[in-house]
Coordinates of C-alpha atoms (C1' of nucleotides) in Angstrom, one line a residue:
Chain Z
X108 CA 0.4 3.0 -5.2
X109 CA -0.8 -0.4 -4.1
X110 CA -4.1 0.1 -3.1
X111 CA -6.7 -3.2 -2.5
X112 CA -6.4 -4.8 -5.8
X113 CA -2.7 -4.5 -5.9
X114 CA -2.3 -5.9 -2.3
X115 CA -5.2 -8.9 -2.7
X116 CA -2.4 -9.6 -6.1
X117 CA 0.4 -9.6 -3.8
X118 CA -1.3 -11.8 -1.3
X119 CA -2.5 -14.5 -3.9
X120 CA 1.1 -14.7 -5.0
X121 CA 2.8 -15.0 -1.5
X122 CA -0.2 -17.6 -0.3
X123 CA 0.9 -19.5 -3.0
X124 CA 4.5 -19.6 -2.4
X125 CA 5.2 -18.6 1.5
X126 CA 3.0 -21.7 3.8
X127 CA 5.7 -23.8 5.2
X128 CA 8.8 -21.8 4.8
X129 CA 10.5 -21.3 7.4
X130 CA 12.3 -17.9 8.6
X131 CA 15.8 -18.5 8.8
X132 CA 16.8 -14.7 9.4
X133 CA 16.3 -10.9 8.8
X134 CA 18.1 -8.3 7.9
X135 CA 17.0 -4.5 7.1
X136 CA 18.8 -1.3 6.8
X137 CA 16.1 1.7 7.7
X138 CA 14.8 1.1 11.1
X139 CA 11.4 2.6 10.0
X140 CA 10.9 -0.4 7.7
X141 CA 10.9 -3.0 10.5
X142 CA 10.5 -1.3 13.7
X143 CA 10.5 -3.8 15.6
X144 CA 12.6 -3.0 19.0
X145 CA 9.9 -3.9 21.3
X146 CA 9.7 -7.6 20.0
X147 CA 11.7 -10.7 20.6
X148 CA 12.6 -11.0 16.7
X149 CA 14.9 -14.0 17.9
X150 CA 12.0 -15.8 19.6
X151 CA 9.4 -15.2 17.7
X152 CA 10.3 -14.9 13.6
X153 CA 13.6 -16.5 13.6
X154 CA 13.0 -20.4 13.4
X155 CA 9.0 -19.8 12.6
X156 CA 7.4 -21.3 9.6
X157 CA 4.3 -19.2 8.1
X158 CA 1.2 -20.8 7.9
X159 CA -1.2 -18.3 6.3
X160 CA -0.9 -15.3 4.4
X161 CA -4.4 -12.6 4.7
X162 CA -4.8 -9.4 3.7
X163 CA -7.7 -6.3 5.4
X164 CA -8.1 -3.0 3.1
X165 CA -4.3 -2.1 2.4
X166 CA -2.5 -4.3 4.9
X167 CA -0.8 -7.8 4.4
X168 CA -0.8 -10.6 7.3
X169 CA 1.9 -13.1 7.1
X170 CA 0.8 -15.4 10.5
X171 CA 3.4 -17.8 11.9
X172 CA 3.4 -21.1 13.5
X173 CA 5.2 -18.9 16.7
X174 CA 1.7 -17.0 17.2
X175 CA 3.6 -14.0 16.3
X176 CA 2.4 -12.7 12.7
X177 CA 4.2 -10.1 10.5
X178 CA 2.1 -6.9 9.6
X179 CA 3.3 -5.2 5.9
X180 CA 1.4 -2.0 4.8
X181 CA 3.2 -0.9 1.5
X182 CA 2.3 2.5 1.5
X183 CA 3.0 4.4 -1.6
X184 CA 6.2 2.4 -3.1
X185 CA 6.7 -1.2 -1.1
X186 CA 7.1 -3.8 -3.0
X187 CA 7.5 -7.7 -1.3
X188 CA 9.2 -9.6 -4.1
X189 CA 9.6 -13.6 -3.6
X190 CA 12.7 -15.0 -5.4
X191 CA 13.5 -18.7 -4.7
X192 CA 16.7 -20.6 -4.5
X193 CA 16.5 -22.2 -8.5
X194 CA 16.8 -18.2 -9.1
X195 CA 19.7 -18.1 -7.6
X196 CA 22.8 -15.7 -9.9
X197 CA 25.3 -18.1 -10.6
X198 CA 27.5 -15.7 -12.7
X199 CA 30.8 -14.3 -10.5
X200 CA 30.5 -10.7 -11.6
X201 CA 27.4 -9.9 -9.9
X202 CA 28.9 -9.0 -6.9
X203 CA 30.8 -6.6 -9.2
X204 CA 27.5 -5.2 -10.7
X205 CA 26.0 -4.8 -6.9
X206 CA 29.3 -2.8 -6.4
X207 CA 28.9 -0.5 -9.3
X208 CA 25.7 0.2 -8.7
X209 CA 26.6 1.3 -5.4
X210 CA 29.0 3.4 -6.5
X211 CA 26.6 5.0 -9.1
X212 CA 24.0 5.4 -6.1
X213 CA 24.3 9.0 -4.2
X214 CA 23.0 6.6 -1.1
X215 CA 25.8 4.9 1.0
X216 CA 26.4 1.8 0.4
X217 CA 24.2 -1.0 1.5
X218 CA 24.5 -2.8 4.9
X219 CA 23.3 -5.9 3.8
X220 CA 25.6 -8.6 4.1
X221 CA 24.1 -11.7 2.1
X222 CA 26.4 -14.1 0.9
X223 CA 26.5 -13.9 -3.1
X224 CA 24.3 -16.9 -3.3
X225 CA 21.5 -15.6 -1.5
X226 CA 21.3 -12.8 -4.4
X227 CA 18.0 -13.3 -7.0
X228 CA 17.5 -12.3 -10.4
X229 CA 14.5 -11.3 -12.5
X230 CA 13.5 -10.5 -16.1
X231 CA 14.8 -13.3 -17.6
X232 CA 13.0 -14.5 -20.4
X233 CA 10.0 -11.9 -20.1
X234 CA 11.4 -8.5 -21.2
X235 CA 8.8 -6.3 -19.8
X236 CA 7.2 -8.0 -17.4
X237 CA 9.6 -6.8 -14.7
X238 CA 10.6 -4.0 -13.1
X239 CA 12.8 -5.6 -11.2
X240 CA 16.8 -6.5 -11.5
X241 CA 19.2 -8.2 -9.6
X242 CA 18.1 -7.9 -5.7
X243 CA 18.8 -7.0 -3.0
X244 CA 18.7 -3.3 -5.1
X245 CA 19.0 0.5 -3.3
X246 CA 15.8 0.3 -2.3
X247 CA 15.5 -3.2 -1.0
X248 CA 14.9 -2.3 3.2
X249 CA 14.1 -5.6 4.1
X250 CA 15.2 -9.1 3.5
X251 CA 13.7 -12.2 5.1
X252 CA 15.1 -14.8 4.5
X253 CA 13.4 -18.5 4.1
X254 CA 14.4 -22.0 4.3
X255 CA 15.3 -22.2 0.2
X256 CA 13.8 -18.7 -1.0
X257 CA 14.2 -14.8 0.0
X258 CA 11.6 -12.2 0.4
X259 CA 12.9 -8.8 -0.3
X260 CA 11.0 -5.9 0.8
X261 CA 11.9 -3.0 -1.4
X262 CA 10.4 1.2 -1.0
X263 CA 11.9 3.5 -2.5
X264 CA 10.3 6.2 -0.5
X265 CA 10.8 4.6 3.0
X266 CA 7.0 5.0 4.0
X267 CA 6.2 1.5 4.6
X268 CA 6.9 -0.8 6.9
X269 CA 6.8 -4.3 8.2
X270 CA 5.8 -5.1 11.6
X271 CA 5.9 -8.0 14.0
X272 CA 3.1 -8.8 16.7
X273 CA 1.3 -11.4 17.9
X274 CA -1.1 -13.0 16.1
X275 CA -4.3 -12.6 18.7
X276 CA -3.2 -8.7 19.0
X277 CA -3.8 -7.5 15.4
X278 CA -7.4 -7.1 15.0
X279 CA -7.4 -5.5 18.8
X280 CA -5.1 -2.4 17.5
X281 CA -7.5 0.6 16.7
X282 CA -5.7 0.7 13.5
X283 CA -7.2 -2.2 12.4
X284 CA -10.4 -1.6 14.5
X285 CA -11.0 1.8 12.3
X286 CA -10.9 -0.2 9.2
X287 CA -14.9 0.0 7.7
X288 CA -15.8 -3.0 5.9
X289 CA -14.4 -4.6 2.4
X290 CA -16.0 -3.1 -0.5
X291 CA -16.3 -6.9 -2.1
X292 CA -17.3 -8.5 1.3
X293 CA -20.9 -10.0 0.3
X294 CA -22.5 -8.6 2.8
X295 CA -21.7 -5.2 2.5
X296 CA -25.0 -3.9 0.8
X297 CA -26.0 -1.0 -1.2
X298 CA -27.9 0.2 1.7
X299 CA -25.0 -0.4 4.3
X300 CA -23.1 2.0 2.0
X301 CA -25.5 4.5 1.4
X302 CA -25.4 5.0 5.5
X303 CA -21.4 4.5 6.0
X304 CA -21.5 8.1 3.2
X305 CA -23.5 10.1 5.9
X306 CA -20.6 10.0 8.1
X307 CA -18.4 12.4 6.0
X308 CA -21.4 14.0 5.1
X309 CA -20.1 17.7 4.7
X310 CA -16.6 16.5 2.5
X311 CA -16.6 15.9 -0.7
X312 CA -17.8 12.4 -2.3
X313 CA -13.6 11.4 -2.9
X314 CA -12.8 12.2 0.4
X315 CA -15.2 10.0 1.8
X316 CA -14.4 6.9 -0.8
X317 CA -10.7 7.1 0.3
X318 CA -10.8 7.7 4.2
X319 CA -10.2 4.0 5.5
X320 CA -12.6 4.3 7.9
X321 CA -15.5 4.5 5.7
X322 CA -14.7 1.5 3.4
X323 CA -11.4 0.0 3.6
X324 CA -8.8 -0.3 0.2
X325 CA -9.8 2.3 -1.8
X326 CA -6.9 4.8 -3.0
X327 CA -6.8 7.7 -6.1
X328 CA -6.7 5.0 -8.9
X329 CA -9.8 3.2 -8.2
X330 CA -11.9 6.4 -6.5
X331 CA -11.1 8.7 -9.5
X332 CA -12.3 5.1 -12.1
X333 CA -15.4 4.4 -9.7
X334 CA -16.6 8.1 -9.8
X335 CA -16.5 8.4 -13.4
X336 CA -18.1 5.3 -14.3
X337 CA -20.6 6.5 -11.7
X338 CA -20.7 9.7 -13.4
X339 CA -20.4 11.5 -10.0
X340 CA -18.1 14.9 -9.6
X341 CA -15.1 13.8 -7.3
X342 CA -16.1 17.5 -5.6
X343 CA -19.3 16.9 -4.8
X344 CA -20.8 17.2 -1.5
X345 CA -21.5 14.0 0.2
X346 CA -25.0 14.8 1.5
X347 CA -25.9 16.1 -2.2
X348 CA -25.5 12.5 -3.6
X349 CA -28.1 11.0 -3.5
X350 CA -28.9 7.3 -2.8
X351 CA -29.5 6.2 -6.4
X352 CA -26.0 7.5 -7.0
X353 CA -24.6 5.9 -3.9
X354 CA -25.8 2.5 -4.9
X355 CA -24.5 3.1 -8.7
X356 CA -20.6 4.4 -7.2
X357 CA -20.5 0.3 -4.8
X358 CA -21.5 -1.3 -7.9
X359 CA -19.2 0.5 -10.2
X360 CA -16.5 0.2 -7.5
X361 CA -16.7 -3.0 -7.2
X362 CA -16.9 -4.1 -10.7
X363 CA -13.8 -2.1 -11.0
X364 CA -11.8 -3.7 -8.4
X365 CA -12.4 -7.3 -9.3
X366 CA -11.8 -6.4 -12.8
X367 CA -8.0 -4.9 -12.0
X368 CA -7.6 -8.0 -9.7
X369 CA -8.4 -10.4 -12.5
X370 CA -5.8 -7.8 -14.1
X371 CA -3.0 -8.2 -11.5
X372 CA -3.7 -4.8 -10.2
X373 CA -2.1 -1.1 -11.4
X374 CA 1.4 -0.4 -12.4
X375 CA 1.8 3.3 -12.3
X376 CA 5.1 3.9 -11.5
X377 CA 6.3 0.8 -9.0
X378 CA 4.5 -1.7 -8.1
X379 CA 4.7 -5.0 -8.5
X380 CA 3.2 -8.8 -7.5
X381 CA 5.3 -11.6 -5.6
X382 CA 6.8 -12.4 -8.9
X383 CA 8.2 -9.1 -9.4
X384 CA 5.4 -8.5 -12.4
X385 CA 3.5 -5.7 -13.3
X386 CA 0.1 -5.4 -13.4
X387 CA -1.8 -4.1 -16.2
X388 CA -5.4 -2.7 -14.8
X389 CA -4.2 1.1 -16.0
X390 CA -4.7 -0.1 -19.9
X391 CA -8.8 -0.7 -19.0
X392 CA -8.4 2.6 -16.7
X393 CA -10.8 5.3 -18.6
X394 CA -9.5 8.4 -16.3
X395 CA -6.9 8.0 -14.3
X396 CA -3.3 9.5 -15.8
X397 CA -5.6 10.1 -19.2
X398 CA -5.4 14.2 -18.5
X399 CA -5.3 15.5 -22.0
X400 CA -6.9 12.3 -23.9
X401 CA -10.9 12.3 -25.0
X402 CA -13.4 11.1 -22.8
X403 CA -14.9 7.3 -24.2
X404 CA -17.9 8.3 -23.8
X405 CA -17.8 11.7 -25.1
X406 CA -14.8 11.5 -27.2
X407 CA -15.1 15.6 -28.0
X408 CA -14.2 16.2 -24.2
X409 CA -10.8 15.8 -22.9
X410 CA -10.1 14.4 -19.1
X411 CA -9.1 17.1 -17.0
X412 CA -6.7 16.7 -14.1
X413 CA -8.1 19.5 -11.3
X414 CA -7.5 18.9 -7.5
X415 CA -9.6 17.1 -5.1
X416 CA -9.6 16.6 -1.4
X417 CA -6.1 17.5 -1.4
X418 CA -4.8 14.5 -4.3
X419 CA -4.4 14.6 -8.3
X420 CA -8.0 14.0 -9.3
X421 CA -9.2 12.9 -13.4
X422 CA -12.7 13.7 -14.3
X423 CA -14.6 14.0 -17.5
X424 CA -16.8 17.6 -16.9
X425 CA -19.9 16.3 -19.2
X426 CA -20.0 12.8 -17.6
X427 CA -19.2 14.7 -14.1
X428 CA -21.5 17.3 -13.2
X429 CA -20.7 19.0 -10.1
X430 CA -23.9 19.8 -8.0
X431 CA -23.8 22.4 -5.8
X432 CA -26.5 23.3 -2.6
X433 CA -29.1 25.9 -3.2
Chain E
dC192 C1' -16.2 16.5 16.4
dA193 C1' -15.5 17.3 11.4
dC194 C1' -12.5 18.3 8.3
dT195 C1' -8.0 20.0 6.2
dT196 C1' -3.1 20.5 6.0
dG197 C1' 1.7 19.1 6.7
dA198 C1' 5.2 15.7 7.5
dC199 C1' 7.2 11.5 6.3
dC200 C1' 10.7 10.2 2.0
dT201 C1' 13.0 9.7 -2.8
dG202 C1' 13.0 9.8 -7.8
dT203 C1' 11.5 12.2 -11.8
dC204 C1' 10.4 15.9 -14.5
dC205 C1' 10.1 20.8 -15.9
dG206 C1' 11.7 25.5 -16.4
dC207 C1' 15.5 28.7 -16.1
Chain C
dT113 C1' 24.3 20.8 -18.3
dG114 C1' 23.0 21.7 -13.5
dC115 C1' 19.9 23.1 -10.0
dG116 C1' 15.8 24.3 -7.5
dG117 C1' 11.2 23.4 -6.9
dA118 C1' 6.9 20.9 -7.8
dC119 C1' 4.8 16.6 -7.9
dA120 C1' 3.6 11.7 -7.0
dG121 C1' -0.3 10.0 -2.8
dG122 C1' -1.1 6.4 2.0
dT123 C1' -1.6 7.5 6.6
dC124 C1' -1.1 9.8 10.9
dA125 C1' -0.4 13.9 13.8
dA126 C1' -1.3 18.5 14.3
dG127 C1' -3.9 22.5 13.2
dT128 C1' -8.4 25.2 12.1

DNA sequence: CACTTGACCTGTCCGC
DNA sequence: TGCGGACAGGTCAAGT
């Protein structure tokens, strides 16, 4: 579930690698993944070369030199995976693997039609580090391919996409208009914060934390660990929390997100950087997917899992005392 | 308008 | 062992 820290990760890794490339073609098999009908994908990717790579709350920006730029959101299971050239498979049977795996696969075969030496590999040398074998896989959607490198879009679940626009449009789309400001921006203050809250006044504290509208990146992972270690009940009114605790939830959020950045984000069940690496935030988490395990700070009392505006929600109930009106 | 629910998808897990 | 159903949760559209 890549949520801010997970997609600031993936944009370090592709800033690093993607400036100067050019796009030499593209290829996708799930028109939901790159719908992108309305667009010249001829004029304006094919034959561009990416100059910057940005990311606002949950959304990457890949801008070209054709003042087109490529919007990603990864929803709950993307994954952009960078593999260069020097990875390249050299071994003959790995067309035969991609075969049998597509014979194993209850999906129909894949329409990609890369030549065997635009295949990449991963985990070699670093057992566990990767999630990721040979690609394209049966859940790579999009490929891109660059002047000596690919970037394979992978989703299992088909909710993201990738789409192209031009550059000056983006921040004009109410999409990214609705977006409230980024909980590490350095001016976004305590007070600022406090006031943003008022606007989902009558839901509960987590609804509020995770509509993008209010403050932009923040998903179940890091709203569930902010909440705790802000000892606020997930099911709490808005309006009954009260500045003091507002204040304490942005500090506690943020500290929390810079510290799964410096991690390389959250691997619950997918994700992955540009590398095809897991991050490894979850082992500092103190809540989320602990159901069942003590509390650290009350190690008698065992993290529930209970249901909260509509998501899978972990709380400690001594840290988290629910307030209710009078 | 404020807020909640259902749909979009696939893979995994659990109970029968 | 297989099979149906619940579950995972980011976002938007539709419903209350």
């Amino acid at each position: 579930m890549p949520e801010l820290p997970e997609v600031e990760t993936v944009k370090v890794g592709l800033a690093k690698l993607l400036p100067g490339r050019m796009v030499l073609g593209v290829e996708h098999d799930w028109d939901k993944s790159f719908p992108n009908t309305e667009v010249d994908v001829q004029a304006f990717l094919i034959g561009a070369k990416v100059i910057a790579v940005r990311r606002r709350a949950k959304v990457l920006m890949i801008d070209l030199d054709s003042s087109y730029s490529l919007i990603i959101h990864l929803k709950m299971t993307g994954q952009l995976v960078y593999v260069d050239d020097k990875s390249k498979v050299q071994s003959s049977n790995i067309k035969d693997q991609i075969n049998l795996k597509h014979q194993n696969s209850k999906t129909p075969t894949s329409t990609f039609h890369l030549s065997s030496s635009k295949l990449g590999r991963f985990g070699g040398g670093h057992p566990g580090d990767s999630l990721i074998g040979e690609l394209p896989d049966r859940s790579t959607r999009v490929v891109l391919e660059l002047d000596g490198a690919n970037l394979f879009f992978n989703d299992q679940r088909k909710f993201g996409w990738i789409k192209l626009l031009p550059t000056s449009e983006v921040k004009q789309l109410d999409f990214f208009r609705k977006f409230g400001p980024e909980p590490l921006s350095p001016d976004f203050t305590g007070e600022a914060f406090a006031r943003i809250l008022d606007r989902r006044a009558r839901s509960s504290i987590k609804a509020a934390l995770i509509d993008q509208t209010v403050v932009a990146g923040v998903g179940n992972i890091y709203a569930d660990e902010s909440l705790w270690a802000a000892r606020i009940h997930p099911a709490t009114k808005t309006y009954l929390v009260d500045d003091i605790s507002r204040r304490r939830l942005l500090h506690e959020l943020r500290k929390i997100l810079r510290l799964s950045i410096e991690k390389g984000g959250s691997t619950d069940r997918n994700y992955v950087d540009a590398e095809g690496k897991k991050g490894s935030y979850l082992h500092f988490a103190n809540v989320f997917r602990r159901d069942g395990r003590p509390c650290v700070r009350h190690p008698g009392t065992r993290i529930e899992k209970i249901r909260v505006a509509g998501r899978g929600t972990h709380i400690c109930h001594r840290c988290q005392k629910l307030l209710f009106d009078i």
